[in-house]
CSV table of C-alpha atoms in Angstrom, one decimal:
chain,number,residue,atom,x,y,z
A,1,MET,CA,-27.4,7.9,-4.8
A,2,ILE,CA,-26.3,4.9,-2.7
A,3,LEU,CA,-28.4,2.6,-0.5
A,4,THR,CA,-26.6,0.1,1.6
A,5,HIS,CA,-28.0,-3.2,2.7
A,6,ASP,CA,-28.7,-1.7,6.1
A,7,ALA,CA,-30.3,1.4,4.6
A,8,ILE,CA,-32.6,-0.9,2.6
A,9,LEU,CA,-33.6,-2.9,5.7
A,10,ARG,CA,-34.4,0.4,7.5
A,11,LEU,CA,-36.9,1.6,4.9
A,12,ASP,CA,-40.6,1.5,5.8
A,13,THR,CA,-42.1,-1.8,4.6
A,14,ARG,CA,-44.2,-0.3,1.8
A,15,GLN,CA,-41.3,2.0,0.6
A,16,ARG,CA,-39.0,-1.0,0.5
A,17,ALA,CA,-41.6,-3.1,-1.4
A,18,ALA,CA,-42.0,-0.4,-4.0
A,19,LEU,CA,-38.3,0.2,-4.4
A,20,ILE,CA,-37.2,-3.5,-4.5
A,21,ASN,CA,-40.0,-4.3,-6.9
A,22,SER,CA,-38.6,-1.6,-9.2
A,23,LEU,CA,-35.1,-3.1,-9.4
A,24,SER,CA,-35.5,-6.0,-11.8
A,25,GLY,CA,-36.5,-3.6,-14.6
A,26,PHE,CA,-39.7,-3.8,-16.7
A,27,LYS,CA,-42.1,-6.6,-16.0
A,28,SER,CA,-44.6,-8.7,-17.9
A,29,LEU,CA,-48.2,-8.1,-17.1
A,30,ASN,CA,-50.6,-11.0,-17.3
A,31,LEU,CA,-53.9,-12.2,-15.9
A,32,ILE,CA,-54.0,-15.7,-14.7
A,33,GLY,CA,-57.3,-17.5,-15.1
A,34,SER,CA,-58.3,-20.5,-13.1
A,35,ILE,CA,-61.3,-22.3,-11.8
A,36,SER,CA,-62.0,-23.9,-8.4
A,37,SER,CA,-63.3,-27.5,-8.0
A,38,SER,CA,-66.7,-25.9,-7.2
A,39,LYS,CA,-66.6,-24.1,-10.6
A,40,ILE,CA,-66.0,-20.6,-9.4
A,41,THR,CA,-63.7,-18.8,-11.8
A,42,ASN,CA,-60.8,-16.8,-10.6
A,43,LEU,CA,-58.7,-14.1,-12.2
A,44,ALA,CA,-55.6,-12.5,-10.8
A,45,ILE,CA,-52.9,-10.1,-12.1
A,46,PHE,CA,-49.3,-11.2,-12.0
A,47,ASN,CA,-46.2,-9.2,-12.9
A,48,SER,CA,-43.9,-12.2,-12.5
A,49,VAL,CA,-44.6,-14.5,-15.4
A,50,PHE,CA,-41.3,-15.5,-17.1
A,51,HIS,CA,-40.0,-17.7,-19.9
A,52,LEU,CA,-38.4,-20.9,-18.7
A,53,GLY,CA,-37.8,-22.8,-21.9
A,54,ALA,CA,-38.9,-23.4,-25.5
A,55,ASN,CA,-38.6,-27.1,-25.8
A,56,PRO,CA,-40.6,-28.3,-24.0
A,57,PRO,CA,-42.5,-24.9,-23.9
A,58,LEU,CA,-42.4,-23.9,-20.3
A,59,MET,CA,-43.5,-20.8,-18.4
A,60,GLY,CA,-43.1,-19.9,-14.8
A,61,PHE,CA,-44.4,-17.4,-12.3
A,62,ILE,CA,-43.9,-16.5,-8.6
A,63,ILE,CA,-46.6,-16.8,-6.1
A,64,ARG,CA,-46.9,-15.8,-2.4
A,65,PRO,CA,-49.0,-18.6,-0.9
A,66,ASP,CA,-50.2,-16.5,2.0
A,67,SER,CA,-51.5,-13.7,-0.1
A,68,VAL,CA,-54.5,-12.9,-2.2
A,69,ASP,CA,-52.8,-15.2,-4.8
A,70,ARG,CA,-53.8,-18.2,-2.8
A,71,HIS,CA,-57.0,-18.9,-4.7
A,72,THR,CA,-55.0,-19.1,-7.9
A,73,LEU,CA,-52.5,-21.5,-6.4
A,74,GLN,CA,-55.2,-23.7,-4.9
A,75,ASN,CA,-57.2,-23.8,-8.1
A,76,ILE,CA,-54.1,-24.8,-10.1
A,77,LEU,CA,-53.2,-27.5,-7.7
A,78,ASP,CA,-56.8,-28.8,-7.6
A,79,THR,CA,-57.5,-28.8,-11.3
A,80,GLY,CA,-54.1,-28.9,-12.9
A,81,TYR,CA,-54.8,-26.2,-15.5
A,82,TYR,CA,-54.7,-22.5,-15.9
A,83,THR,CA,-54.5,-19.7,-18.5
A,84,ILE,CA,-52.1,-16.8,-19.0
A,85,ASN,CA,-53.6,-13.8,-20.8
A,86,HIS,CA,-51.6,-10.7,-21.8
A,87,ILE,CA,-52.8,-7.3,-20.5
A,88,ASN,CA,-53.4,-4.5,-22.9
A,89,GLU,CA,-54.2,-0.9,-22.4
A,90,LEU,CA,-57.9,-1.3,-22.7
A,91,ILE,CA,-58.2,-3.6,-19.8
A,92,HIS,CA,-55.2,-2.6,-17.6
A,93,ILE,CA,-57.3,-0.8,-15.0
A,94,LYS,CA,-59.6,-3.8,-14.6
A,95,ALA,CA,-56.6,-6.0,-14.4
A,96,HIS,CA,-55.1,-3.9,-11.6
A,97,GLN,CA,-58.4,-4.2,-9.7
A,98,THR,CA,-58.2,-8.0,-9.7
A,99,ALA,CA,-55.5,-7.6,-7.0
A,100,ALA,CA,-58.2,-6.7,-4.5
A,101,ARG,CA,-58.9,-9.3,-1.8
A,102,TYR,CA,-62.4,-10.5,-2.9
A,103,PRO,CA,-64.2,-13.2,-0.9
A,104,SER,CA,-63.7,-16.7,-2.2
A,105,ASP,CA,-67.2,-17.0,-3.6
A,106,VAL,CA,-66.8,-13.9,-5.8
A,107,SER,CA,-65.3,-14.3,-9.2
A,108,GLU,CA,-62.9,-11.5,-10.1
A,109,PHE,CA,-64.3,-11.7,-13.7
A,110,ASN,CA,-67.6,-10.4,-12.4
A,111,ALA,CA,-66.1,-8.1,-9.9
A,112,VAL,CA,-64.0,-6.2,-12.4
A,113,ASP,CA,-66.2,-6.8,-15.5
A,114,LEU,CA,-64.0,-9.0,-17.7
A,115,THR,CA,-65.4,-11.9,-19.7
A,116,PRO,CA,-64.5,-15.5,-18.9
A,117,GLU,CA,-64.1,-17.4,-22.2
A,118,PHE,CA,-64.1,-21.2,-22.4
A,119,ILE,CA,-62.4,-22.6,-25.5
A,120,HIS,CA,-62.8,-26.2,-26.6
A,121,SER,CA,-62.8,-28.5,-23.6
A,122,PHE,CA,-60.1,-26.5,-21.7
A,123,ILE,CA,-61.3,-26.3,-18.1
A,124,ALA,CA,-59.7,-23.0,-17.1
A,125,PRO,CA,-61.2,-19.6,-18.3
A,126,PHE,CA,-59.4,-17.3,-20.7
A,127,VAL,CA,-60.0,-13.6,-20.8
A,128,ARG,CA,-62.0,-12.7,-23.9
A,129,GLU,CA,-60.6,-9.1,-23.9
A,130,SER,CA,-57.0,-10.3,-24.0
A,131,SER,CA,-55.4,-10.7,-27.5
A,132,ILE,CA,-52.7,-13.2,-26.5
A,133,LYS,CA,-53.9,-16.2,-24.5
A,134,ILE,CA,-52.1,-19.3,-23.4
A,135,ALA,CA,-53.5,-22.6,-22.0
A,136,LEU,CA,-51.1,-24.3,-19.5
A,137,LYS,CA,-50.9,-27.5,-17.7
A,138,PHE,CA,-49.3,-27.4,-14.2
A,139,LYS,CA,-46.0,-29.3,-14.1
A,140,GLU,CA,-44.1,-28.4,-10.9
A,141,ARG,CA,-44.1,-26.2,-7.8
A,142,ILE,CA,-40.8,-25.2,-6.4
A,143,ASP,CA,-40.9,-23.8,-2.9
A,144,VAL,CA,-38.2,-21.2,-2.2
A,145,ALA,CA,-37.1,-21.7,1.4
A,146,LEU,CA,-35.4,-18.2,1.5
A,147,ASN,CA,-38.6,-16.3,1.7
A,148,GLY,CA,-41.6,-18.7,1.5
A,149,THR,CA,-42.6,-17.9,-2.1
A,150,SER,CA,-43.3,-20.6,-4.7
A,151,ILE,CA,-42.3,-20.9,-8.4
A,152,ILE,CA,-45.1,-22.4,-10.4
A,153,ILE,CA,-44.1,-24.0,-13.7
A,154,GLY,CA,-46.5,-25.0,-16.4
A,155,GLU,CA,-46.3,-26.4,-19.9
A,156,ILE,CA,-48.0,-24.6,-22.8
A,157,GLN,CA,-50.9,-26.6,-24.2
A,158,GLU,CA,-52.4,-24.2,-26.7
A,159,LEU,CA,-51.9,-20.6,-27.9
A,160,TYR,CA,-54.2,-18.0,-29.3
A,161,PHE,CA,-52.9,-14.8,-30.9
A,162,PRO,CA,-53.6,-12.4,-33.7
A,163,GLU,CA,-52.2,-13.9,-36.9
A,164,GLU,CA,-51.0,-10.5,-38.2
A,165,CYS,CA,-48.7,-10.2,-35.2
A,166,TRP,CA,-46.7,-13.3,-36.0
A,167,LYS,CA,-43.5,-13.0,-38.1
A,168,GLU,CA,-42.0,-15.6,-40.3
A,169,ASP,CA,-39.0,-16.1,-38.1
A,170,GLY,CA,-41.3,-17.0,-35.1
A,171,TYR,CA,-41.2,-13.6,-33.4
A,172,LEU,CA,-44.6,-12.6,-32.0
A,173,ASP,CA,-45.0,-8.8,-32.2
A,174,ILE,CA,-46.6,-8.3,-28.7
A,175,GLU,CA,-46.3,-4.5,-29.0
A,176,LYS,CA,-48.5,-4.6,-32.1
A,177,ALA,CA,-50.9,-6.9,-30.2
A,178,GLY,CA,-51.3,-4.1,-27.6
A,179,THR,CA,-49.5,-5.8,-24.7
A,180,ILE,CA,-48.1,-3.4,-22.1
A,181,ALA,CA,-45.3,-3.5,-19.6
A,182,GLY,CA,-45.2,-3.0,-15.8
A,183,SER,CA,-42.9,-1.3,-13.3
A,184,SER,CA,-42.7,-1.9,-9.6
A,185,LEU,CA,-46.1,-2.7,-8.1
A,186,ASP,CA,-48.4,-0.3,-9.9
A,187,GLY,CA,-46.8,1.3,-13.0
A,188,TYR,CA,-48.3,0.6,-16.5
A,189,HIS,CA,-46.4,1.5,-19.6
A,190,ARG,CA,-46.9,1.5,-23.4
A,191,THR,CA,-43.9,0.5,-25.4
A,192,SER,CA,-42.3,1.7,-28.6
A,193,ILE,CA,-39.9,-0.6,-30.5
A,194,ILE,CA,-36.4,0.6,-31.0
A,195,ASN,CA,-35.1,-2.3,-33.1
A,196,ARG,CA,-34.6,-6.0,-33.2
A,197,TYR,CA,-31.0,-7.2,-33.8
A,198,SER,CA,-29.4,-10.3,-35.4
A,199,TYR,CA,-27.9,-13.2,-33.3
A,200,ALA,CA,-24.7,-11.9,-31.8
A,201,LYS,CA,-21.4,-13.5,-32.9
A,202,PRO,CA,-17.8,-12.4,-32.1
A,203,ASP,CA,-16.4,-10.2,-34.9
A,204,LYS,CA,-19.7,-9.9,-36.7
A,205,LYS,CA,-21.5,-6.6,-36.9
A,206,LEU,CA,-25.1,-6.8,-35.7
A,207,GLU,CA,-27.8,-6.2,-38.2
A,208,ILE,CA,-31.2,-4.7,-37.7
A,209,ILE,CA,-34.0,-7.2,-38.2
A,210,LYS,CA,-36.8,-5.5,-40.2
B,1,MET,CA,-55.0,-17.9,-34.8
B,2,ILE,CA,-54.6,-21.2,-32.8
B,3,LEU,CA,-51.4,-23.2,-32.2
B,4,THR,CA,-51.9,-26.5,-30.5
B,5,HIS,CA,-49.3,-28.2,-28.4
B,6,ASP,CA,-48.4,-30.5,-31.4
B,7,ALA,CA,-48.2,-27.6,-33.8
B,8,ILE,CA,-45.8,-25.8,-31.4
B,9,LEU,CA,-43.6,-28.9,-31.2
B,10,ARG,CA,-43.5,-29.2,-35.0
B,11,LEU,CA,-42.1,-25.7,-35.4
B,12,ASP,CA,-38.6,-25.2,-36.5
B,13,THR,CA,-36.3,-24.9,-33.4
B,14,ARG,CA,-35.4,-21.2,-33.9
B,15,GLN,CA,-39.0,-20.3,-34.8
B,16,ARG,CA,-40.2,-22.0,-31.7
B,17,ALA,CA,-37.6,-20.3,-29.5
B,18,ALA,CA,-38.6,-16.9,-30.9
B,19,LEU,CA,-42.3,-17.6,-30.4
B,20,ILE,CA,-42.2,-19.1,-27.0
B,21,ASN,CA,-39.8,-16.4,-25.8
B,22,SER,CA,-42.5,-13.8,-26.9
B,23,LEU,CA,-45.2,-15.3,-24.7
B,24,SER,CA,-44.4,-14.2,-21.2
B,25,GLY,CA,-44.8,-10.5,-22.3
B,26,PHE,CA,-42.3,-7.7,-21.9
B,27,LYS,CA,-39.0,-8.6,-20.2
B,28,SER,CA,-36.5,-6.9,-18.0
B,29,LEU,CA,-33.1,-6.2,-19.7
B,30,ASN,CA,-30.0,-6.4,-17.6
B,31,LEU,CA,-26.3,-6.9,-17.8
B,32,ILE,CA,-24.8,-9.2,-15.2
B,33,GLY,CA,-21.3,-8.4,-14.3
B,34,SER,CA,-19.0,-11.0,-12.6
B,35,ILE,CA,-15.3,-11.8,-12.3
B,36,SER,CA,-13.4,-15.1,-12.5
B,37,SER,CA,-11.1,-16.4,-9.8
B,38,SER,CA,-8.3,-15.4,-12.2
B,39,LYS,CA,-9.6,-11.8,-12.3
B,40,ILE,CA,-11.1,-11.8,-15.8
B,41,THR,CA,-14.2,-9.7,-15.9
B,42,ASN,CA,-17.4,-11.0,-17.5
B,43,LEU,CA,-20.5,-9.3,-18.8
B,44,ALA,CA,-23.6,-10.9,-20.2
B,45,ILE,CA,-27.1,-9.8,-21.1
B,46,PHE,CA,-30.0,-11.4,-19.4
B,47,ASN,CA,-33.7,-10.9,-20.1
B,48,SER,CA,-34.9,-13.1,-17.2
B,49,VAL,CA,-34.0,-11.1,-14.1
B,50,PHE,CA,-37.1,-11.1,-11.8
B,51,HIS,CA,-38.2,-9.8,-8.4
B,52,LEU,CA,-38.4,-12.5,-5.8
B,53,GLY,CA,-39.1,-10.6,-2.6
B,54,ALA,CA,-38.5,-7.3,-0.8
B,55,ASN,CA,-37.7,-8.6,2.8
B,56,PRO,CA,-35.1,-9.9,2.5
B,57,PRO,CA,-34.4,-8.1,-0.8
B,58,LEU,CA,-34.0,-11.0,-3.3
B,59,MET,CA,-33.7,-11.2,-7.0
B,60,GLY,CA,-33.6,-14.2,-9.3
B,61,PHE,CA,-32.6,-15.0,-12.9
B,62,ILE,CA,-32.6,-18.0,-15.2
B,63,ILE,CA,-29.5,-19.5,-16.6
B,64,ARG,CA,-28.8,-22.3,-19.1
B,65,PRO,CA,-25.7,-24.0,-17.7
B,66,ASP,CA,-24.6,-25.4,-21.1
B,67,SER,CA,-24.8,-22.1,-22.9
B,68,VAL,CA,-22.7,-18.9,-23.3
B,69,ASP,CA,-24.0,-18.0,-19.8
B,70,ARG,CA,-21.7,-20.6,-18.2
B,71,HIS,CA,-19.0,-18.1,-17.5
B,72,THR,CA,-21.4,-16.0,-15.5
B,73,LEU,CA,-22.6,-19.0,-13.5
B,74,GLN,CA,-19.1,-20.3,-12.8
B,75,ASN,CA,-17.9,-16.8,-11.7
B,76,ILE,CA,-20.9,-16.5,-9.3
B,77,LEU,CA,-20.3,-19.9,-7.8
B,78,ASP,CA,-16.5,-19.2,-7.5
B,79,THR,CA,-16.7,-15.7,-6.0
B,80,GLY,CA,-20.2,-15.5,-4.5
B,81,TYR,CA,-20.9,-12.0,-5.8
B,82,TYR,CA,-22.2,-10.4,-9.0
B,83,THR,CA,-23.9,-7.2,-10.2
B,84,ILE,CA,-27.1,-6.4,-12.1
B,85,ASN,CA,-27.1,-3.3,-14.3
B,86,HIS,CA,-30.1,-1.9,-16.1
B,87,ILE,CA,-29.8,-1.5,-19.9
B,88,ASN,CA,-30.7,1.9,-21.4
B,89,GLU,CA,-31.0,2.9,-25.0
B,90,LEU,CA,-27.5,4.3,-25.2
B,91,ILE,CA,-25.9,0.9,-24.5
B,92,HIS,CA,-28.5,-1.5,-25.8
B,93,ILE,CA,-26.6,-2.5,-28.9
B,94,LYS,CA,-23.4,-3.2,-27.0
B,95,ALA,CA,-25.5,-5.1,-24.4
B,96,HIS,CA,-27.0,-7.3,-27.2
B,97,GLN,CA,-23.4,-8.0,-28.5
B,98,THR,CA,-22.4,-9.4,-25.1
B,99,ALA,CA,-24.4,-12.5,-26.0
B,100,ALA,CA,-21.7,-13.5,-28.5
B,101,ARG,CA,-19.7,-16.6,-27.6
B,102,TYR,CA,-16.3,-15.0,-26.7
B,103,PRO,CA,-13.3,-17.1,-25.6
B,104,SER,CA,-13.0,-17.4,-21.8
B,105,ASP,CA,-9.9,-15.2,-21.7
B,106,VAL,CA,-11.7,-12.3,-23.4
B,107,SER,CA,-13.7,-9.9,-21.2
B,108,GLU,CA,-17.0,-8.8,-22.8
B,109,PHE,CA,-16.4,-5.4,-21.3
B,110,ASN,CA,-13.5,-5.0,-23.7
B,111,ALA,CA,-15.1,-6.8,-26.6
B,112,VAL,CA,-18.2,-4.5,-26.7
B,113,ASP,CA,-16.6,-1.4,-25.2
B,114,LEU,CA,-18.4,-1.0,-21.9
B,115,THR,CA,-16.5,0.2,-18.8
B,116,PRO,CA,-16.1,-2.0,-15.8
B,117,GLU,CA,-16.5,0.0,-12.6
B,118,PHE,CA,-15.3,-1.2,-9.2
B,119,ILE,CA,-17.1,0.4,-6.3
B,120,HIS,CA,-15.7,0.3,-2.7
B,121,SER,CA,-14.5,-3.2,-2.0
B,122,PHE,CA,-17.2,-5.0,-4.0
B,123,ILE,CA,-15.4,-7.7,-6.0
B,124,ALA,CA,-17.7,-7.9,-9.1
B,125,PRO,CA,-17.6,-5.2,-11.8
B,126,PHE,CA,-20.5,-2.8,-12.4
B,127,VAL,CA,-21.3,-1.2,-15.7
B,128,ARG,CA,-20.3,2.5,-15.6
B,129,GLU,CA,-22.7,3.4,-18.4
B,130,SER,CA,-25.7,1.9,-16.6
B,131,SER,CA,-27.7,4.3,-14.4
B,132,ILE,CA,-29.2,1.6,-12.0
B,133,LYS,CA,-26.7,-0.8,-10.5
B,134,ILE,CA,-27.2,-3.5,-8.0
B,135,ALA,CA,-24.6,-5.4,-6.0
B,136,LEU,CA,-25.7,-9.0,-5.1
B,137,LYS,CA,-24.5,-11.8,-2.9
B,138,PHE,CA,-25.3,-15.3,-4.2
B,139,LYS,CA,-27.8,-17.2,-2.0
B,140,GLU,CA,-29.2,-20.2,-3.8
B,141,ARG,CA,-29.1,-22.2,-7.0
B,142,ILE,CA,-32.3,-24.1,-7.8
B,143,ASP,CA,-31.9,-26.6,-10.7
B,144,VAL,CA,-35.1,-27.2,-12.7
B,145,ALA,CA,-35.2,-30.9,-13.6
B,146,LEU,CA,-37.9,-30.3,-16.3
B,147,ASN,CA,-35.4,-28.7,-18.7
B,148,GLY,CA,-32.0,-28.4,-17.2
B,149,THR,CA,-32.1,-24.7,-16.4
B,150,SER,CA,-31.1,-23.2,-13.1
B,151,ILE,CA,-32.6,-20.4,-11.1
B,152,ILE,CA,-30.0,-18.2,-9.4
B,153,ILE,CA,-31.1,-16.3,-6.4
B,154,GLY,CA,-29.1,-13.4,-4.8
B,155,GLU,CA,-29.6,-10.9,-2.0
B,156,ILE,CA,-29.2,-7.2,-2.7
B,157,GLN,CA,-26.1,-5.8,-0.9
B,158,GLU,CA,-26.0,-2.2,-2.3
B,159,LEU,CA,-27.9,-0.1,-4.7
B,160,TYR,CA,-26.9,2.8,-7.0
B,161,PHE,CA,-29.5,4.9,-8.8
B,162,PRO,CA,-30.2,8.5,-9.8
B,163,GLU,CA,-31.7,10.3,-6.8
B,164,GLU,CA,-34.1,12.3,-9.0
B,165,CYS,CA,-35.8,9.1,-10.1
B,166,TRP,CA,-36.7,8.0,-6.5
B,167,LYS,CA,-40.2,9.0,-5.3
B,168,GLU,CA,-41.2,9.5,-1.7
B,169,ASP,CA,-43.4,6.3,-1.7
B,170,GLY,CA,-40.4,4.2,-2.6
B,171,TYR,CA,-41.2,3.8,-6.4
B,172,LEU,CA,-38.1,4.1,-8.5
B,173,ASP,CA,-38.9,5.7,-11.9
B,174,ILE,CA,-36.9,3.4,-14.1
B,175,GLU,CA,-38.5,4.9,-17.2
B,176,LYS,CA,-37.0,8.3,-16.2
B,177,ALA,CA,-33.7,6.6,-15.6
B,178,GLY,CA,-33.7,5.4,-19.2
B,179,THR,CA,-34.3,1.7,-18.6
B,180,ILE,CA,-35.7,-0.1,-21.6
B,181,ALA,CA,-37.8,-3.3,-22.0
B,182,GLY,CA,-37.2,-6.4,-24.1
B,183,SER,CA,-39.4,-8.8,-26.2
B,184,SER,CA,-38.7,-12.3,-27.3
B,185,LEU,CA,-34.9,-12.9,-27.9
B,186,ASP,CA,-34.0,-9.7,-29.7
B,187,GLY,CA,-36.6,-6.9,-29.4
B,188,TYR,CA,-35.7,-3.6,-27.6
B,189,HIS,CA,-38.4,-1.1,-26.6
B,190,ARG,CA,-38.7,2.3,-25.1
B,191,THR,CA,-41.6,2.8,-22.7
B,192,SER,CA,-44.1,5.5,-22.0
B,193,ILE,CA,-45.9,5.6,-18.7
B,194,ILE,CA,-49.7,5.3,-18.8
B,195,ASN,CA,-50.4,5.6,-15.1
B,196,ARG,CA,-49.7,4.3,-11.6
B,197,TYR,CA,-52.7,3.2,-9.6
B,198,SER,CA,-53.5,3.0,-5.9
B,199,TYR,CA,-53.6,-0.3,-4.0
B,200,ALA,CA,-56.7,-2.3,-5.1
B,201,LYS,CA,-59.4,-3.0,-2.6
B,202,PRO,CA,-62.9,-4.4,-3.1
B,203,ASP,CA,-65.6,-1.7,-3.6
B,204,LYS,CA,-63.0,1.1,-3.7
B,205,LYS,CA,-62.3,3.1,-6.8
B,206,LEU,CA,-58.7,3.1,-8.0
B,207,GLU,CA,-56.9,6.4,-7.9
B,208,ILE,CA,-54.1,7.6,-10.2
B,209,ILE,CA,-50.9,8.1,-8.4
B,210,LYS,CA,-49.2,11.3,-9.6
């Protein structure tokens, strides 16, 4: 079926949000951990974390400054550090619940029963129940004038992941680690690998990477 | 296992690219269709398309201007329009092959045997074999000084999708439509829904959305 620009704008607000959020395809699902200057830990689910570059190792995510995300943004700006933690099936319901609008003196770790984990001297909390955890240093905030969102960019400081999921060529088998995928605003999906393929070149047949 | 910032920087370039590309989690997989001012169609795979906002309906993606993506960028800047087409299992190998560095007078549609589809008067080609297709108008290019990448933002003009995949609440069932997910630079995955959950509120139990 066809939806024109006008038909999209005529949709009910929540219908439109659900539809437009479906259109990019499957999404990463991560919990972002941070801590306020008064030492209250914060945890929030994000489905917008993306790869920005490998050298330097940079990751980005989208934030709506006027939303429930505002504690995450404020903490990152105040302390300069945060963590990104992959969501797996065992914790996905708790992860979804972190999106609730808790008062600022409540830690979502307590509210949803996930465990804050402090590693070495890194100031921001990791999620103990997550198997892939990334420590980041805030680098840049880009405000998008078109709709008032911000893109937050950070540089990877340290990585924690299950050794048996790391392949010699550098590929980290996130499916084996239990990471799941998201759709729209509220869909959670397991994955099942089809294949990996060799680097594409003109006139060369692709090979399956075992 | 632990990888420190220094250990990450000491990795071989391709190993590091594969690893860091794994860290955001699962990725959307889309083919971006465009056309040059001399009417040569272009098709390129992107694993970085993201949702930016529903009102106005905006989508973004990341591009490396010095890479094989440069034809896509040039076409978008020249013509102002492009398409985003979901990748399904039937076309995923052809989609992967579009990443090869073809000469500028070769259309990837021909090179990998996918069908350019022109709908109404929209100038950029869709992918006939894709079941979810989005027409976009270029809105903004944001250059990221940290690593020379650009974020390209477009506004949705028209949408095409299978009617039986659209739910009353606005959710588009992209799994039912056959859309697949990506990992790192070369992993392709089918998905299997776990559940959808109700909007999270403090002190309210989540419900499964059927």
